[in-house]
Amino acid sequence: MTVQVKICGLSTPEAMTAAIEGGAAFVGLVFYPPSPRALTPAQAAPLAAMVPQGVVKTGLLVDADDATIEAILKQVPLDLLQLHGAESPARVAEVKARFGLPVMKVVKLRQAGDLEAVEPYLDVAERLLFDAKPPEDMENPLPGGNAVAFDWTILAGTTWPLPWMLAGGLTPENVARAVEISGAPAVDVSSGVEDAPGRKNPAKIKAFLEACRAL
């Protein structure tokens, strides 16, 4: 089974090189200022320039307005917009129409009933990403990258008409089990390949990609 990998929250040339050389299919740049992984368009541009043809440059956005997205795209030629906030299906459609880029909508899960949120996005998004809802008692949680996993059995046996990814608390040590249980065709990692929030470890990136190649 070939599992595609997205390394998200890349912020240094060393981490980007590790992701590309290790075979990541997607690389993620974060444009959400509260995140420790956040970049300005000027910071992201040279990293995006390192990415070869065929690797999908993904921009993580959280309830961003048109002006914010436009400013990013003027400097960073993204291939995919990852909408990680509370964007409605109508907003997803608006973003696609305005900027002409495919959209991956994030749906956050804690229990099986949360999957009901998926249906309205199936006609407007190109991809889905399932991430963990942060625990209710977590202080100052981020929209993603909280190093929190959800119950992967929620996704076991599900099928979707769109390509989808699994995120949330994945590490080199648990990704094989996560894929086995959930059936995920693609996975997204951020905190699981870091030494501290926002500090990617190239060796951990390499280990994660090797673990996925072995599946």
Tab-separated table of C-alpha atoms in Angstrom:
chain	number	residue	atom	x	y	z
A	1	MET	CA	0.000	0.000	0.000
A	2	THR	CA	1.448	3.348	-1.067
A	3	VAL	CA	0.588	6.064	1.440
A	4	GLN	CA	1.138	9.660	0.422
A	5	VAL	CA	2.684	11.937	3.033
A	6	LYS	CA	2.307	15.622	3.769
A	7	ILE	CA	4.861	17.275	6.018
A	8	CYS	CA	3.190	20.404	7.380
A	9	GLY	CA	4.509	23.460	9.154
A	10	LEU	CA	7.866	23.560	7.394
A	11	SER	CA	9.801	26.707	8.200
A	12	THR	CA	13.496	26.099	7.463
A	13	PRO	CA	15.469	25.069	4.377
A	14	GLU	CA	16.825	22.052	6.280
A	15	ALA	CA	13.339	20.761	7.099
A	16	MET	CA	12.098	21.419	3.568
A	17	THR	CA	15.080	19.543	2.124
A	18	ALA	CA	14.414	16.569	4.402
A	19	ALA	CA	10.775	16.467	3.311
A	20	ILE	CA	11.559	16.696	-0.384
A	21	GLU	CA	14.479	14.263	-0.368
A	22	GLY	CA	12.498	11.841	1.788
A	23	GLY	CA	9.711	11.645	-0.761
A	24	ALA	CA	6.909	13.774	0.676
A	25	ALA	CA	4.075	14.198	-1.824
A	26	PHE	CA	2.854	17.402	-0.135
A	27	VAL	CA	4.664	20.111	1.806
A	28	GLY	CA	2.761	22.503	4.046
A	29	LEU	CA	3.404	26.162	4.812
A	30	VAL	CA	1.404	27.715	7.647
A	31	PHE	CA	-0.122	31.175	7.273
A	32	TYR	CA	-1.847	31.486	10.633
A	33	PRO	CA	-0.045	33.991	12.886
A	34	PRO	CA	-0.912	32.421	16.280
A	35	SER	CA	0.837	29.205	15.245
A	36	PRO	CA	4.486	28.659	16.227
A	37	ARG	CA	4.904	27.395	12.650
A	38	ALA	CA	3.529	30.552	11.025
A	39	LEU	CA	5.343	32.232	8.157
A	40	THR	CA	4.889	35.545	6.423
A	41	PRO	CA	4.604	35.413	2.636
A	42	ALA	CA	8.140	36.819	2.421
A	43	GLN	CA	9.463	34.019	4.648
A	44	ALA	CA	7.538	31.342	2.769
A	45	ALA	CA	8.552	32.404	-0.739
A	46	PRO	CA	12.147	31.056	-0.687
A	47	LEU	CA	10.957	27.792	0.857
A	48	ALA	CA	8.321	27.383	-1.845
A	49	ALA	CA	10.997	28.030	-4.463
A	50	MET	CA	12.840	24.919	-3.247
A	51	VAL	CA	9.922	22.624	-4.055
A	52	PRO	CA	10.283	20.600	-7.265
A	53	GLN	CA	7.558	20.007	-9.804
A	54	GLY	CA	5.232	17.231	-8.678
A	55	VAL	CA	5.368	18.014	-4.951
A	56	VAL	CA	2.204	19.841	-3.905
A	57	LYS	CA	2.843	23.185	-2.199
A	58	THR	CA	0.060	23.544	0.344
A	59	GLY	CA	-0.877	26.676	2.253
A	60	LEU	CA	-2.610	26.265	5.611
A	61	LEU	CA	-5.153	29.024	6.218
A	62	VAL	CA	-7.578	29.578	9.084
A	63	ASP	CA	-10.684	31.630	8.263
A	64	ALA	CA	-8.551	33.883	6.072
A	65	ASP	CA	-10.173	36.732	4.165
A	66	ASP	CA	-9.646	37.348	0.454
A	67	ALA	CA	-7.081	40.095	1.000
A	68	THR	CA	-4.943	37.793	3.150
A	69	ILE	CA	-5.047	34.993	0.596
A	70	GLU	CA	-4.296	37.389	-2.248
A	71	ALA	CA	-1.261	38.776	-0.423
A	72	ILE	CA	0.081	35.262	0.132
A	73	LEU	CA	-0.425	34.155	-3.459
A	74	LYS	CA	1.332	37.245	-4.806
A	75	GLN	CA	4.562	35.961	-3.287
A	76	VAL	CA	4.013	32.216	-2.848
A	77	PRO	CA	2.791	30.110	-5.816
A	78	LEU	CA	0.734	27.553	-3.911
A	79	ASP	CA	-0.833	24.488	-5.525
A	80	LEU	CA	-3.426	23.700	-2.838
A	81	LEU	CA	-5.236	25.726	-0.168
A	82	GLN	CA	-5.849	23.926	3.121
A	83	LEU	CA	-8.771	25.544	4.949
A	84	HIS	CA	-8.320	24.623	8.598
A	85	GLY	CA	-10.862	26.888	10.271
A	86	ALA	CA	-14.655	27.104	10.419
A	87	GLU	CA	-15.020	27.875	6.716
A	88	SER	CA	-18.531	27.075	5.461
A	89	PRO	CA	-19.155	25.154	2.244
A	90	ALA	CA	-20.134	28.466	0.655
A	91	ARG	CA	-16.822	29.999	1.699
A	92	VAL	CA	-14.902	27.030	0.271
A	93	ALA	CA	-16.695	27.561	-3.042
A	94	GLU	CA	-15.931	31.303	-2.926
A	95	VAL	CA	-12.216	30.719	-2.324
A	96	LYS	CA	-12.018	28.254	-5.199
A	97	ALA	CA	-13.841	30.559	-7.575
A	98	ARG	CA	-11.820	33.630	-6.647
A	99	PHE	CA	-8.345	32.119	-6.619
A	100	GLY	CA	-8.669	29.210	-9.034
A	101	LEU	CA	-6.912	26.736	-6.758
A	102	PRO	CA	-8.079	23.398	-5.376
A	103	VAL	CA	-9.125	23.346	-1.735
A	104	MET	CA	-8.592	20.749	0.983
A	105	LYS	CA	-11.147	21.221	3.761
A	106	VAL	CA	-10.260	20.087	7.253
A	107	VAL	CA	-12.929	18.304	9.308
A	108	LYS	CA	-12.193	17.861	13.005
A	109	LEU	CA	-13.268	14.671	14.743
A	110	ARG	CA	-13.701	13.429	18.278
A	111	GLN	CA	-16.590	10.986	17.892
A	112	ALA	CA	-18.351	9.188	15.048
A	113	GLY	CA	-21.155	11.752	14.896
A	114	ASP	CA	-18.661	14.405	13.861
A	115	LEU	CA	-18.491	12.778	10.425
A	116	GLU	CA	-21.882	14.328	9.667
A	117	ALA	CA	-20.015	17.572	9.023
A	118	VAL	CA	-18.378	16.085	5.922
A	119	GLU	CA	-21.385	15.844	3.603
A	120	PRO	CA	-21.817	19.565	2.786
A	121	TYR	CA	-18.199	19.818	1.627
A	122	LEU	CA	-18.206	16.901	-0.782
A	123	ASP	CA	-19.408	19.004	-3.710
A	124	VAL	CA	-17.097	21.963	-3.133
A	125	ALA	CA	-13.719	20.638	-1.922
A	126	GLU	CA	-11.138	18.645	-3.875
A	127	ARG	CA	-9.763	16.918	-0.784
A	128	LEU	CA	-10.611	16.249	2.842
A	129	LEU	CA	-8.326	16.164	5.843
A	130	PHE	CA	-9.473	14.595	9.109
A	131	ASP	CA	-7.833	16.075	12.199
A	132	ALA	CA	-8.501	15.769	15.919
A	133	LYS	CA	-10.740	18.150	17.783
A	134	PRO	CA	-8.636	19.445	20.675
A	135	PRO	CA	-9.700	18.272	24.136
A	136	GLU	CA	-12.203	20.613	25.757
A	137	ASP	CA	-9.825	21.226	28.664
A	138	MET	CA	-6.816	22.096	26.483
A	139	GLU	CA	-5.564	25.624	27.057
A	140	ASN	CA	-5.159	27.805	23.963
A	141	PRO	CA	-5.460	25.010	21.405
A	142	LEU	CA	-4.474	25.660	17.810
A	143	PRO	CA	-6.773	24.740	14.909
A	144	GLY	CA	-4.280	21.935	14.198
A	145	GLY	CA	-0.825	20.765	15.216
A	146	ASN	CA	-1.819	20.086	18.812
A	147	ALA	CA	-0.155	16.641	18.930
A	148	VAL	CA	-3.566	15.147	19.694
A	149	ALA	CA	-4.879	11.976	18.045
A	150	PHE	CA	-8.512	10.915	17.769
A	151	ASP	CA	-10.055	7.457	17.718
A	152	TRP	CA	-8.978	6.176	14.309
A	153	THR	CA	-11.713	3.536	14.311
A	154	ILE	CA	-14.152	6.364	13.524
A	155	LEU	CA	-12.822	6.235	9.964
A	156	ALA	CA	-12.457	2.461	9.680
A	157	GLY	CA	-14.456	1.137	6.746
A	158	THR	CA	-15.524	4.571	5.523
A	159	THR	CA	-15.251	5.551	1.887
A	160	TRP	CA	-15.302	9.045	0.463
A	161	PRO	CA	-15.701	10.340	-3.087
A	162	LEU	CA	-12.735	12.682	-2.501
A	163	PRO	CA	-9.102	11.914	-1.721
A	164	TRP	CA	-8.487	12.290	2.007
A	165	MET	CA	-5.738	12.515	4.584
A	166	LEU	CA	-5.413	11.586	8.235
A	167	ALA	CA	-3.821	14.018	10.684
A	168	GLY	CA	-3.586	14.487	14.426
A	169	GLY	CA	-0.907	13.177	16.749
A	170	LEU	CA	0.888	11.067	14.149
A	171	THR	CA	4.515	10.071	14.744
A	172	PRO	CA	7.051	7.752	13.106
A	173	GLU	CA	6.146	5.209	15.794
A	174	ASN	CA	2.354	5.179	15.417
A	175	VAL	CA	1.710	6.028	11.761
A	176	ALA	CA	1.653	2.394	10.610
A	177	ARG	CA	-0.995	1.534	13.192
A	178	ALA	CA	-2.988	4.659	12.340
A	179	VAL	CA	-3.085	3.727	8.659
A	180	GLU	CA	-3.933	0.110	9.437
A	181	ILE	CA	-6.917	1.099	11.581
A	182	SER	CA	-8.248	4.057	9.614
A	183	GLY	CA	-7.460	2.890	6.097
A	184	ALA	CA	-6.029	6.324	5.323
A	185	PRO	CA	-4.562	6.658	1.820
A	186	ALA	CA	-2.542	9.706	2.905
A	187	VAL	CA	-1.232	11.139	6.169
A	188	ASP	CA	-0.272	14.599	7.399
A	189	VAL	CA	2.278	15.202	10.162
A	190	SER	CA	3.486	18.338	11.901
A	191	SER	CA	4.130	18.150	15.654
A	192	GLY	CA	5.137	14.483	15.401
A	193	VAL	CA	8.365	15.396	13.608
A	194	GLU	CA	9.347	18.287	15.872
A	195	ASP	CA	11.667	18.734	18.837
A	196	ALA	CA	9.470	21.591	20.092
A	197	PRO	CA	6.461	23.428	18.638
A	198	GLY	CA	7.612	24.907	15.351
A	199	ARG	CA	11.068	23.279	15.423
A	200	LYS	CA	11.136	20.519	12.835
A	201	ASN	CA	13.754	17.797	13.204
A	202	PRO	CA	15.038	16.644	9.784
A	203	ALA	CA	15.907	13.199	11.201
A	204	LYS	CA	12.337	12.762	12.468
A	205	ILE	CA	10.969	13.848	9.100
A	206	LYS	CA	13.149	11.216	7.447
A	207	ALA	CA	12.021	8.562	9.954
A	208	PHE	CA	8.353	9.377	9.376
A	209	LEU	CA	8.710	9.150	5.608
A	210	GLU	CA	10.616	5.878	5.899
A	211	ALA	CA	7.899	4.438	8.151
A	212	CYS	CA	5.282	5.351	5.547
A	213	ARG	CA	7.332	3.939	2.676
A	214	ALA	CA	7.476	0.629	4.533
A	215	LEU	CA	3.691	0.280	4.624
